[in-house]
mmCIF file of C-alpha atoms in Angstrom:
data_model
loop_
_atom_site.group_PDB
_atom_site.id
_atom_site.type_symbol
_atom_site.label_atom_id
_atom_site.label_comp_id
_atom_site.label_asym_id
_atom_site.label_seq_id
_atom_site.Cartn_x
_atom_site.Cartn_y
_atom_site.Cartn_z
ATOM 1 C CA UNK A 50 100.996 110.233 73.107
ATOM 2 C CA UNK A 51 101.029 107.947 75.494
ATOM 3 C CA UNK A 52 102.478 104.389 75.470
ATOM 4 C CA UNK A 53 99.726 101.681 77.719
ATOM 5 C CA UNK A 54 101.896 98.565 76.386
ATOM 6 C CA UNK A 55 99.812 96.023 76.567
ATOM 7 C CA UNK A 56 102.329 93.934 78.666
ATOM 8 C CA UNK A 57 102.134 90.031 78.831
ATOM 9 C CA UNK A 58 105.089 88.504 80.675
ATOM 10 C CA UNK A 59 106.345 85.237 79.395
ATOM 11 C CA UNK A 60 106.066 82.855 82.513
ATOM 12 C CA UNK A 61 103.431 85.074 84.419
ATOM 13 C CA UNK A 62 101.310 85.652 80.877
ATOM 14 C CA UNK A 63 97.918 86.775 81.090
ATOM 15 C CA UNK A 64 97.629 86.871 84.835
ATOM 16 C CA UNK A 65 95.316 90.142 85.253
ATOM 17 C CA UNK A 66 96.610 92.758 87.747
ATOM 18 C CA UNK A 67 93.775 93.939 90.277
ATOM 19 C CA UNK A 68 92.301 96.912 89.600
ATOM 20 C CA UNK A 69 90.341 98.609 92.262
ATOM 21 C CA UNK A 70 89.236 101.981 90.706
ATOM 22 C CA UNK A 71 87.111 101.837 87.250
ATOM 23 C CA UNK A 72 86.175 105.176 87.300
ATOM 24 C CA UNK A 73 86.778 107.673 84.780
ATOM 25 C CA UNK A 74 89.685 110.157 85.418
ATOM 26 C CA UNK A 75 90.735 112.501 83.416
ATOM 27 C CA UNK A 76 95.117 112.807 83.066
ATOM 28 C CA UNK A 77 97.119 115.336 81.141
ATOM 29 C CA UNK A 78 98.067 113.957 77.523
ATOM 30 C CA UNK A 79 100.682 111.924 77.878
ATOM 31 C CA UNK A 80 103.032 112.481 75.443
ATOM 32 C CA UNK A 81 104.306 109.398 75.596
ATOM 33 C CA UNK A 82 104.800 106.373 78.286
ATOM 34 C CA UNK A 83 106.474 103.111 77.750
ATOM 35 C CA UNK A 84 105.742 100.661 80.232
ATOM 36 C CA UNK A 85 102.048 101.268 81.411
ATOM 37 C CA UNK A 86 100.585 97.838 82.440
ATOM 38 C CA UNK A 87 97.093 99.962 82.921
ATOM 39 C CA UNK A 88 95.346 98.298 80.183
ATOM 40 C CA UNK A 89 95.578 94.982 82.262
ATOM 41 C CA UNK A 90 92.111 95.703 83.560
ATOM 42 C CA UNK A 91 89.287 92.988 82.544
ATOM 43 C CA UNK A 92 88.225 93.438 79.002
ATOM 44 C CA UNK A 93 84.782 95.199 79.862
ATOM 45 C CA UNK A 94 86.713 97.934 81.495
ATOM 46 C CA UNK A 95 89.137 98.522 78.744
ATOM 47 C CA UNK A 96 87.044 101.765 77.691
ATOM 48 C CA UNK A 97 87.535 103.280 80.399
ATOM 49 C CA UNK A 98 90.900 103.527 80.345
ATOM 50 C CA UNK A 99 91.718 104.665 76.854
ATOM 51 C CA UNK A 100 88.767 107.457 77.644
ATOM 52 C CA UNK A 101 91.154 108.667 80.560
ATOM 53 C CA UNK A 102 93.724 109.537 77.557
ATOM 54 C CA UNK A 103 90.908 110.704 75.075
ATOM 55 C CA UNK A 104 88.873 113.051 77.184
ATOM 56 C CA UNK A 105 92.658 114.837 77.596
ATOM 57 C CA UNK A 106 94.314 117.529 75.897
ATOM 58 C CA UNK A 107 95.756 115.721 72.440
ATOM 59 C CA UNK A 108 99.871 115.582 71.782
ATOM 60 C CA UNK A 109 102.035 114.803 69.531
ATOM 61 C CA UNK A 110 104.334 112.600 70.584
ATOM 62 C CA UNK A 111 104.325 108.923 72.346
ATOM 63 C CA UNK A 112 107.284 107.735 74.373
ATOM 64 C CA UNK A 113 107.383 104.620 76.610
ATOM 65 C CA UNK A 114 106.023 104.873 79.460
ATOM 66 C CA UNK A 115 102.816 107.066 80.711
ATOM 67 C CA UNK A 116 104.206 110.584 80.377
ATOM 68 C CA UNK A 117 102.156 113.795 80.105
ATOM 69 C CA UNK A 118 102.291 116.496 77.467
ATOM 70 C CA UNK A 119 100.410 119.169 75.840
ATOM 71 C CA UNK A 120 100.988 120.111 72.584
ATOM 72 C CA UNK A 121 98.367 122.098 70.106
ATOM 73 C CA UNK A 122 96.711 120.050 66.896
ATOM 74 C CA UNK A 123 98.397 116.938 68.064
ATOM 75 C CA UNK A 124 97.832 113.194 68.856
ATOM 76 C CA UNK A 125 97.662 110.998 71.681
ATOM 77 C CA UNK A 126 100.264 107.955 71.919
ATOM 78 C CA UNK A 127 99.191 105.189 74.280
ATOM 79 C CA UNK A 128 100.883 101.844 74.915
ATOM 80 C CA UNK A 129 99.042 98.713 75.291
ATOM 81 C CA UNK A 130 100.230 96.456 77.697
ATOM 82 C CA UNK A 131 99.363 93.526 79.512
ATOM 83 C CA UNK A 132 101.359 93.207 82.802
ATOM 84 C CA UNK A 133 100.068 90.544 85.463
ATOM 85 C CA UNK A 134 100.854 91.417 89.032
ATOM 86 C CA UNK A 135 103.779 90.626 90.773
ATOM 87 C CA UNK A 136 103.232 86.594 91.841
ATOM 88 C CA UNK A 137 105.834 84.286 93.244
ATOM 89 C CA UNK A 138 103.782 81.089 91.269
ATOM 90 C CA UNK A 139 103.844 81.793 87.663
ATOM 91 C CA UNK A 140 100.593 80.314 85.844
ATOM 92 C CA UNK A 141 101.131 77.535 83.560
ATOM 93 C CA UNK A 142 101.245 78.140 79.524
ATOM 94 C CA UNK A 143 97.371 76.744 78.764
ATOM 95 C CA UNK A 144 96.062 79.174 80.836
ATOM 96 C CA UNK A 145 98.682 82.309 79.785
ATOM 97 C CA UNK A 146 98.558 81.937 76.151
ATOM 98 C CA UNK A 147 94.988 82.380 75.149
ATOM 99 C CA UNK A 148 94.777 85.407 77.494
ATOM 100 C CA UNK A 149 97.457 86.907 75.816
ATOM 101 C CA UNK A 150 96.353 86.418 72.489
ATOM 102 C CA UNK A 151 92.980 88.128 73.698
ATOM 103 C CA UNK A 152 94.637 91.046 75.140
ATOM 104 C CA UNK A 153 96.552 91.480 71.757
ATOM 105 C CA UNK A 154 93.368 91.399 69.333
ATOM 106 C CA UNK A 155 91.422 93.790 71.875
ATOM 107 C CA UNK A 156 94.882 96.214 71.673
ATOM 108 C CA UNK A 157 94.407 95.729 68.068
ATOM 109 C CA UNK A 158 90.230 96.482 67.902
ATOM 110 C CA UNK A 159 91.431 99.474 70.230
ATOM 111 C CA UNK A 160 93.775 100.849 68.661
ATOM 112 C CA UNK A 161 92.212 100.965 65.444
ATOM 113 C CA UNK A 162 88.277 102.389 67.016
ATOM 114 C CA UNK A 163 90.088 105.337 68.871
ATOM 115 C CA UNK A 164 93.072 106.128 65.946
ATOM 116 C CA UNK A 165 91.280 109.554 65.509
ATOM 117 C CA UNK A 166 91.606 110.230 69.317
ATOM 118 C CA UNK A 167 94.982 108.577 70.689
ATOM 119 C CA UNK A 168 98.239 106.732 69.011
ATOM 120 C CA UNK A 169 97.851 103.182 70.441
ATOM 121 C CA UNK A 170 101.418 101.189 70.094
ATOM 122 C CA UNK A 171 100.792 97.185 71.372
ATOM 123 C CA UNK A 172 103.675 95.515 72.935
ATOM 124 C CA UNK A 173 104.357 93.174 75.808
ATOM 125 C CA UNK A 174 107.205 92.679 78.588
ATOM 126 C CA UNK A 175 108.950 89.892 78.284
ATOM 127 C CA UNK A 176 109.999 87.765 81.437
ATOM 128 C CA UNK A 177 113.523 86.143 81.618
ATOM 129 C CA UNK A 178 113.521 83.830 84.174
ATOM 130 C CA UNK A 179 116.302 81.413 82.216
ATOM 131 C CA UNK A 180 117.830 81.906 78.832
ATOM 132 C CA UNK A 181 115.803 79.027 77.615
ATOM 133 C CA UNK A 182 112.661 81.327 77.106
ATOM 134 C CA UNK A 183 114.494 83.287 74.586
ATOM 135 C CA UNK A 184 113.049 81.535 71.781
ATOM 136 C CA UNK A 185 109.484 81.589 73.600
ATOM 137 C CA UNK A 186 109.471 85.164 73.902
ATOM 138 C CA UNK A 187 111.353 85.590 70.150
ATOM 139 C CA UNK A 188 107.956 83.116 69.156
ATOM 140 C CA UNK A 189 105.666 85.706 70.780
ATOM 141 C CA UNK A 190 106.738 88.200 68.833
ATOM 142 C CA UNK A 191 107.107 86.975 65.890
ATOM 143 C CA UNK A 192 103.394 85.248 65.821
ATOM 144 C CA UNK A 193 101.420 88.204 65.446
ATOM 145 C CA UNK A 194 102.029 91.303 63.532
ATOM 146 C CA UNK A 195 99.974 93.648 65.584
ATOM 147 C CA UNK A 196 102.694 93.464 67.921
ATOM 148 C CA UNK A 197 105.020 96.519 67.721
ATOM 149 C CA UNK A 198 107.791 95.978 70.149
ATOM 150 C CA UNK A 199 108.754 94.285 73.386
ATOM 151 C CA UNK A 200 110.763 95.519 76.544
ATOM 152 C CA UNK A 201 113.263 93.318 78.206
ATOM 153 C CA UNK A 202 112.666 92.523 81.993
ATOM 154 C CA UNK A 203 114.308 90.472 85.080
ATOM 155 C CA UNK A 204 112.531 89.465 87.938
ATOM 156 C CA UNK A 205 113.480 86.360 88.869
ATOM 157 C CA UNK A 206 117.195 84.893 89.806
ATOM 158 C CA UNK A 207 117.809 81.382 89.857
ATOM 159 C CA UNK A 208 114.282 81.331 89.653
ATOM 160 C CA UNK A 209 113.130 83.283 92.789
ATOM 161 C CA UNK A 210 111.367 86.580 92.153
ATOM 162 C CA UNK A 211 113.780 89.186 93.368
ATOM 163 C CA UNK A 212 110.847 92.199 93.778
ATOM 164 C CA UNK A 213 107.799 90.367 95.687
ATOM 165 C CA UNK A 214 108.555 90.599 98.972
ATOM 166 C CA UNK A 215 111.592 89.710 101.236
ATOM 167 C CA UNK A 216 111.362 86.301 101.932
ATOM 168 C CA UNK A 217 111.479 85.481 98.142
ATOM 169 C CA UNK A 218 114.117 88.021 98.323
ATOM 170 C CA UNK A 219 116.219 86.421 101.034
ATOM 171 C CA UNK A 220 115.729 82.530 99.165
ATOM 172 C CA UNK A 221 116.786 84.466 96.316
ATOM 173 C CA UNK A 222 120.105 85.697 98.102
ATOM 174 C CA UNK A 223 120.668 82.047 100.071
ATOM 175 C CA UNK A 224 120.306 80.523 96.473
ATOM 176 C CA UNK A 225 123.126 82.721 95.388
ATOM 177 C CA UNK A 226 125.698 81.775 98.102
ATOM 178 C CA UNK A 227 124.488 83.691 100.779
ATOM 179 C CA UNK A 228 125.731 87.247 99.559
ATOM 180 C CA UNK A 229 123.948 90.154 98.131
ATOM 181 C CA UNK A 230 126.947 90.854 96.289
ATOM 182 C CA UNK A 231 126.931 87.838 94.533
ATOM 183 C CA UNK A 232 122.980 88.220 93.680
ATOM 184 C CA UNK A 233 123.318 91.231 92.096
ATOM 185 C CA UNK A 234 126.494 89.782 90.198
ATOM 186 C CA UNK A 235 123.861 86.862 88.804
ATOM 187 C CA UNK A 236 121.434 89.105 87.968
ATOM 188 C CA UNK A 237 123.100 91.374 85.832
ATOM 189 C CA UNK A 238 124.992 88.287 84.093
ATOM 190 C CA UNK A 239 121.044 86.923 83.351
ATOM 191 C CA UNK A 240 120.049 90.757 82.413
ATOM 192 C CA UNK A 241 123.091 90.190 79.686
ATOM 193 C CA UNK A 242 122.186 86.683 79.062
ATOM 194 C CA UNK A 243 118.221 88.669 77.816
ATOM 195 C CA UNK A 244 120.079 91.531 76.000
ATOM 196 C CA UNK A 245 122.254 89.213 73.871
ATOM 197 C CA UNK A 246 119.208 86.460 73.246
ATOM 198 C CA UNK A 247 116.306 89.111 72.894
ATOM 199 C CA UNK A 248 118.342 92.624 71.924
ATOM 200 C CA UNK A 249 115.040 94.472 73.181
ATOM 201 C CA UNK A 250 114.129 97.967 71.950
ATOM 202 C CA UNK A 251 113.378 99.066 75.337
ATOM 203 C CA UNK A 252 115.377 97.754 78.977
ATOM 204 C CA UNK A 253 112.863 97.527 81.965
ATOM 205 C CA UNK A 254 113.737 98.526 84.995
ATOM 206 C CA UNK A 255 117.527 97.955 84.611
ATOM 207 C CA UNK A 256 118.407 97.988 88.836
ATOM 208 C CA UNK A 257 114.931 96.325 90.051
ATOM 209 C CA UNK A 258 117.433 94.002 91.889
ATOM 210 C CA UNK A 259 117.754 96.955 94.581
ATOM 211 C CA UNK A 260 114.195 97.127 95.497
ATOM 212 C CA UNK A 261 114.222 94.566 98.249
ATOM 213 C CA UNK A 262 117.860 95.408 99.145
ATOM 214 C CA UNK A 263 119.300 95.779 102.931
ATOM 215 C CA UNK A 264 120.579 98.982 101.073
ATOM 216 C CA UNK A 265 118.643 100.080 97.936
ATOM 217 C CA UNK A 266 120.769 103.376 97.627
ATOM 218 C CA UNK A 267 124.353 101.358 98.155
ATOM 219 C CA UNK A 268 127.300 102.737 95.380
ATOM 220 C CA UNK A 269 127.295 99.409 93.552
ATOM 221 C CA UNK A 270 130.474 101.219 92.316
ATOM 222 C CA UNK A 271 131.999 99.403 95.725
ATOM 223 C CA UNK A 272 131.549 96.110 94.148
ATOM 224 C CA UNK A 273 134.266 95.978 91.176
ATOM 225 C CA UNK A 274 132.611 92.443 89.933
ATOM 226 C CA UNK A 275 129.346 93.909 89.982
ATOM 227 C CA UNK A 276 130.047 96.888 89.290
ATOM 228 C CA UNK A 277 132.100 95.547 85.742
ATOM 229 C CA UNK A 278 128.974 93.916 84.856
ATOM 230 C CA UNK A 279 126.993 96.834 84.779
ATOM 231 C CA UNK A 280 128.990 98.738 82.785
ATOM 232 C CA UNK A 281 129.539 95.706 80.146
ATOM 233 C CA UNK A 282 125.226 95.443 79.982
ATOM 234 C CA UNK A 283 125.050 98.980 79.092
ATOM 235 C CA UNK A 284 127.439 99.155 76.775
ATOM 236 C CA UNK A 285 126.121 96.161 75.182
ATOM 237 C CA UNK A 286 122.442 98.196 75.175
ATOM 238 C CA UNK A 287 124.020 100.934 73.825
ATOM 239 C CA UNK A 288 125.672 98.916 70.709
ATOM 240 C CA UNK A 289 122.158 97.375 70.125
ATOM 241 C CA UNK A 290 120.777 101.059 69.730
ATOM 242 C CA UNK A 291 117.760 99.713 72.880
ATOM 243 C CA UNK A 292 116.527 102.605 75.451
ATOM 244 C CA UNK A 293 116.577 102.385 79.353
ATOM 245 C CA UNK A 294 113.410 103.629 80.867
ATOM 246 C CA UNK A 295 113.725 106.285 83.650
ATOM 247 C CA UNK A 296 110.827 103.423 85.593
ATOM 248 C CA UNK A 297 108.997 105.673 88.246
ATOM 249 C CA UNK A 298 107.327 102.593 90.097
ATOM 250 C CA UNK A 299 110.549 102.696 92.046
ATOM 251 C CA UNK A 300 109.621 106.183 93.915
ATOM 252 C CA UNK A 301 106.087 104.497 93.976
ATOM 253 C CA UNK A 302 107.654 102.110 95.827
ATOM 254 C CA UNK A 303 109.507 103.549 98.217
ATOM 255 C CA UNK A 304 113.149 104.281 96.979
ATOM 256 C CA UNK A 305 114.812 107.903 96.993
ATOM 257 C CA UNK A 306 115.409 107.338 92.864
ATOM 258 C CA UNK A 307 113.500 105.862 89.653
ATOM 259 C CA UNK A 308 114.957 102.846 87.987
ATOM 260 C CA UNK A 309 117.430 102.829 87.175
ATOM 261 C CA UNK A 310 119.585 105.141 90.257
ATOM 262 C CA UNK A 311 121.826 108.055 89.787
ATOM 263 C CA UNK A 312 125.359 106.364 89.710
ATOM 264 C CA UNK A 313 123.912 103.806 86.637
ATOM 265 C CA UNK A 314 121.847 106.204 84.981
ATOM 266 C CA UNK A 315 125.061 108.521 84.496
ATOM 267 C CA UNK A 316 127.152 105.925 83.311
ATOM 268 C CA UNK A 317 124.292 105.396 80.387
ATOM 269 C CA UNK A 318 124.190 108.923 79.351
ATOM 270 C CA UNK A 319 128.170 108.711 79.130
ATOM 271 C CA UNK A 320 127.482 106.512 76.500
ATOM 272 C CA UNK A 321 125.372 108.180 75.115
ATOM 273 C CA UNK A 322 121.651 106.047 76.039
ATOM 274 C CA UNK A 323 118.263 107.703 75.741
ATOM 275 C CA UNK A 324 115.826 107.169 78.337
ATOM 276 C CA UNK A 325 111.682 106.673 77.673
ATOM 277 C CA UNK A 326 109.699 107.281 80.614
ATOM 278 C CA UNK A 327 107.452 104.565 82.174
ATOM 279 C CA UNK A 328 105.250 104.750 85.271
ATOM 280 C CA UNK A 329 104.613 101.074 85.314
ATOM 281 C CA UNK A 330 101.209 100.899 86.474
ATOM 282 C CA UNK A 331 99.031 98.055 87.177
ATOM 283 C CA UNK A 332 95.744 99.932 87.131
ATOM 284 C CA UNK A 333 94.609 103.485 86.123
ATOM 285 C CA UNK A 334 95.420 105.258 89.706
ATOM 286 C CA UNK A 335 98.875 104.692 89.028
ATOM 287 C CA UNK A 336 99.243 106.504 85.605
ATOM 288 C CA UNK A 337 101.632 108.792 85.688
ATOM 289 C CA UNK A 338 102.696 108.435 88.922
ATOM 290 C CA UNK A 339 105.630 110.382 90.526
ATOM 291 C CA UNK A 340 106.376 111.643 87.034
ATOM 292 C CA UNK A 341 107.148 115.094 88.270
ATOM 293 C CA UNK A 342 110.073 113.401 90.545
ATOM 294 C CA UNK A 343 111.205 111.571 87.640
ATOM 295 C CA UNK A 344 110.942 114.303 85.807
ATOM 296 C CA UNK A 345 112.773 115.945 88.359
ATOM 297 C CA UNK A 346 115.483 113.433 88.477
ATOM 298 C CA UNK A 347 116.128 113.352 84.396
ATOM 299 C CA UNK A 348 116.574 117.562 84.496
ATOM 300 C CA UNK A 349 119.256 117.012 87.531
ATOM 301 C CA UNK A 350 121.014 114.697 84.820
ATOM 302 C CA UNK A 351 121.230 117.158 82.056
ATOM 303 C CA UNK A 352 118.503 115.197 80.339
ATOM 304 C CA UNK A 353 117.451 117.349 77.410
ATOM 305 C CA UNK A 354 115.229 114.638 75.508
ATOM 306 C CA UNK A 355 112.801 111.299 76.074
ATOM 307 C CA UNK A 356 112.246 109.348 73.782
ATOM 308 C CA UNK A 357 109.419 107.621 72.320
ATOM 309 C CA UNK A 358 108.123 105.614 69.173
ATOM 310 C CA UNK A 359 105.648 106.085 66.344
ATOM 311 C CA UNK A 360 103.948 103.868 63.909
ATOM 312 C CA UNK A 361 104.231 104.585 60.093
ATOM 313 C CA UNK A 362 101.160 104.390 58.520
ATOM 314 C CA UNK A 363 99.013 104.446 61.611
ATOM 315 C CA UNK A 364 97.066 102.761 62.210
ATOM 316 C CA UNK A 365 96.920 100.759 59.134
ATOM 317 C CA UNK A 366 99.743 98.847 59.289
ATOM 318 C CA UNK A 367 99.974 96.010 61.451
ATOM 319 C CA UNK A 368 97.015 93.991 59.475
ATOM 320 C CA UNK A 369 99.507 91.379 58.196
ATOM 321 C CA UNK A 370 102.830 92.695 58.753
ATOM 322 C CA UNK A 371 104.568 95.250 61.457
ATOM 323 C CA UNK A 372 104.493 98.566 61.534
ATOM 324 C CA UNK A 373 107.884 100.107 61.241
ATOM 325 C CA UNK A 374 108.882 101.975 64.365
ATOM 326 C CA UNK A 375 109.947 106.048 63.948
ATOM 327 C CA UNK A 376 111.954 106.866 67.112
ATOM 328 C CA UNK A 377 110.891 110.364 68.406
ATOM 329 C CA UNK A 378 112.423 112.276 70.835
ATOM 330 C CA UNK A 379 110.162 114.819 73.098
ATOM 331 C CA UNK A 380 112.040 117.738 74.428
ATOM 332 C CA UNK A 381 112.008 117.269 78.691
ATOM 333 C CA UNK A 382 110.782 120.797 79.147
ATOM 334 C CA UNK A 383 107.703 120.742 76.751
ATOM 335 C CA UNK A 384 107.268 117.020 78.628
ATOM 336 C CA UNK A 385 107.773 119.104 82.338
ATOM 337 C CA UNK A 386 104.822 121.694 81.198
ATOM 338 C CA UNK A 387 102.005 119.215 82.519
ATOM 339 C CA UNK A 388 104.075 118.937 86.054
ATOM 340 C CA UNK A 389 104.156 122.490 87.383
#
């Protein structure tokens, strides 16, 4: 199983990453992957990408993220999402809105014409830029039943995207007071401001605010205010029963650790959080990307599970109401087979 979420971000909806390789490739089964953006590729390319999954060996289960596994008389899990690409200049609603409602009934004609082949679960990521999109992204979900689930995201603080580049970055920091410190304190208070509006099943990326740090790997343990808000958003995931995904975009990008770091994703397993894996591509060359690192990273944890979803009654259900969700957890080491 694996998880291509067909992501569509609330401000940035329907924007459609570039893609630069159509060709067919052939992965591992992912077991499972949560936040795979892949399936953003123009509609007439769509095929190819779900044939990448069902050429593979099938598996049985589907966790967020692109993750694979091998298992014997099994099925293949894939997420359908629509994520745009990063863009400081969000589109305007009449153009985001019909794309995403295209996306979702081409998820839907998908998932149903390869059921046989691969578990298709459609979901989208939903943006946060202010706690008055709550209801807009609540409205999203709640307007079409094909729609299984939706992760929780931050990219923008104060309104400035925090992961496109540095000078959106810096504006980002000057709009905070000048102080990284006190960035990273508003982000995480607008990360709790999503958890308590939205309560997502899934928490993307929980530490994207490092990416563009002066110190990515800093112990944001050395910041008490920070480093109390933190603590107080995972609890508050915790309560809500959501998962963190062990993101491996960030060793794509350049950091030493996936999202979220060591020091944070400890805390979470204190608690007792589950992780799902997501690669977070934009286009099929990124499937699965770094998920032997991540992989890596999760066994130097003491990680014994990910964890992914299935639809009941598949894929039948989802004509006029949802599908109800079965949590399923995939053992790391039958996951770590495909990565040797």
């Amino acid at each position: 199983m694996s998880h291509v979420t067909m992501h569509s971000f609330v401000s940035k909806l329907g924007l459609l990453p570039r893609v630069t390789q159509h060709s067919t490739h052939t992965y591992p089964s992912i077991t499972y992957s949560h936040v795979t953006h892949s399936l953003s590729l123009t509609l007439s390319h769509n095929h190819t990408f779900i044939l990448s999954y069902s050429t593979s060996h099938t598996t049985t289960h589907s966790y967020p993220l692109h993750s694979p596994i091998s298992t014997p008389n099994s099925q293949n899990h894939i997420h359908l999402t629509l994520q745009p690409p990063s863009s400081p200049t969000p589109k305007p609603p009449s153009k985001l809105f019909p794309r995403h409602e295209a996306y979702i009934l081409e998820a839907r004609r998908l998932q149903k014409k390869y059921s046989p082949q691969i578990h298709i679960i459609i979901a989208f990521e939903a943006e946060f830029i202010r706690p008055s999109y709550a209801p807009l992204v609540q409205a999203l979900f709640d307007a079409s039943p094909h729609v299984d689930y939706f992760i929780g995201s931050v990219h923008h603080v104060h309104s400035i995207p925090i992961d496109y580049d540095k000078a959106t970055y810096a504006a980002a920091v000057a709009a905070a007071g000048g102080s990284e410190e006190r960035l990273y304190e508003d982000y995480y208070d607008l990360q709790y401001d999503m958890l308590r509006a939205l309560k997502p099943r899934i928490v993307g990326h929980f530490d994207l605010i490092r990416l563009m740090s002066e110190d990515p790997g800093r112990d944001v343990r050395q910041w008490k205010g920070v480093w109390e808000k933190i603590r107080r958003n995972l609890e508050y995931a915790a309560e809500i029963g959501a998962w963190l995904e062990c993101n491996s975009a960030a060793l794509r990008k350049g950091l030493d650790e996936p999202y979220p770091g060591r020091i944070i994703s400890e805390e979470w397993l204190k608690l007792g959080g589950k992780f799902t894996m997501s690669d977070d591509s934009h286009g099929i060359a990124q499937v699965a990307t770094n998920y032997s690192r991540a992989l890596t990273f999760l066994e130097s944890l003491g990680v014994k599970h990910v964890w992914t979803f299935e639809r009941k009654n598949h894929p039948e259900a989802g004509e006029t109401t949802k599908a109800e969700l079965i949590e399923s957890g995939v053992p790391l080491s039958e996951f770590r087979r495909n990565f040797s």
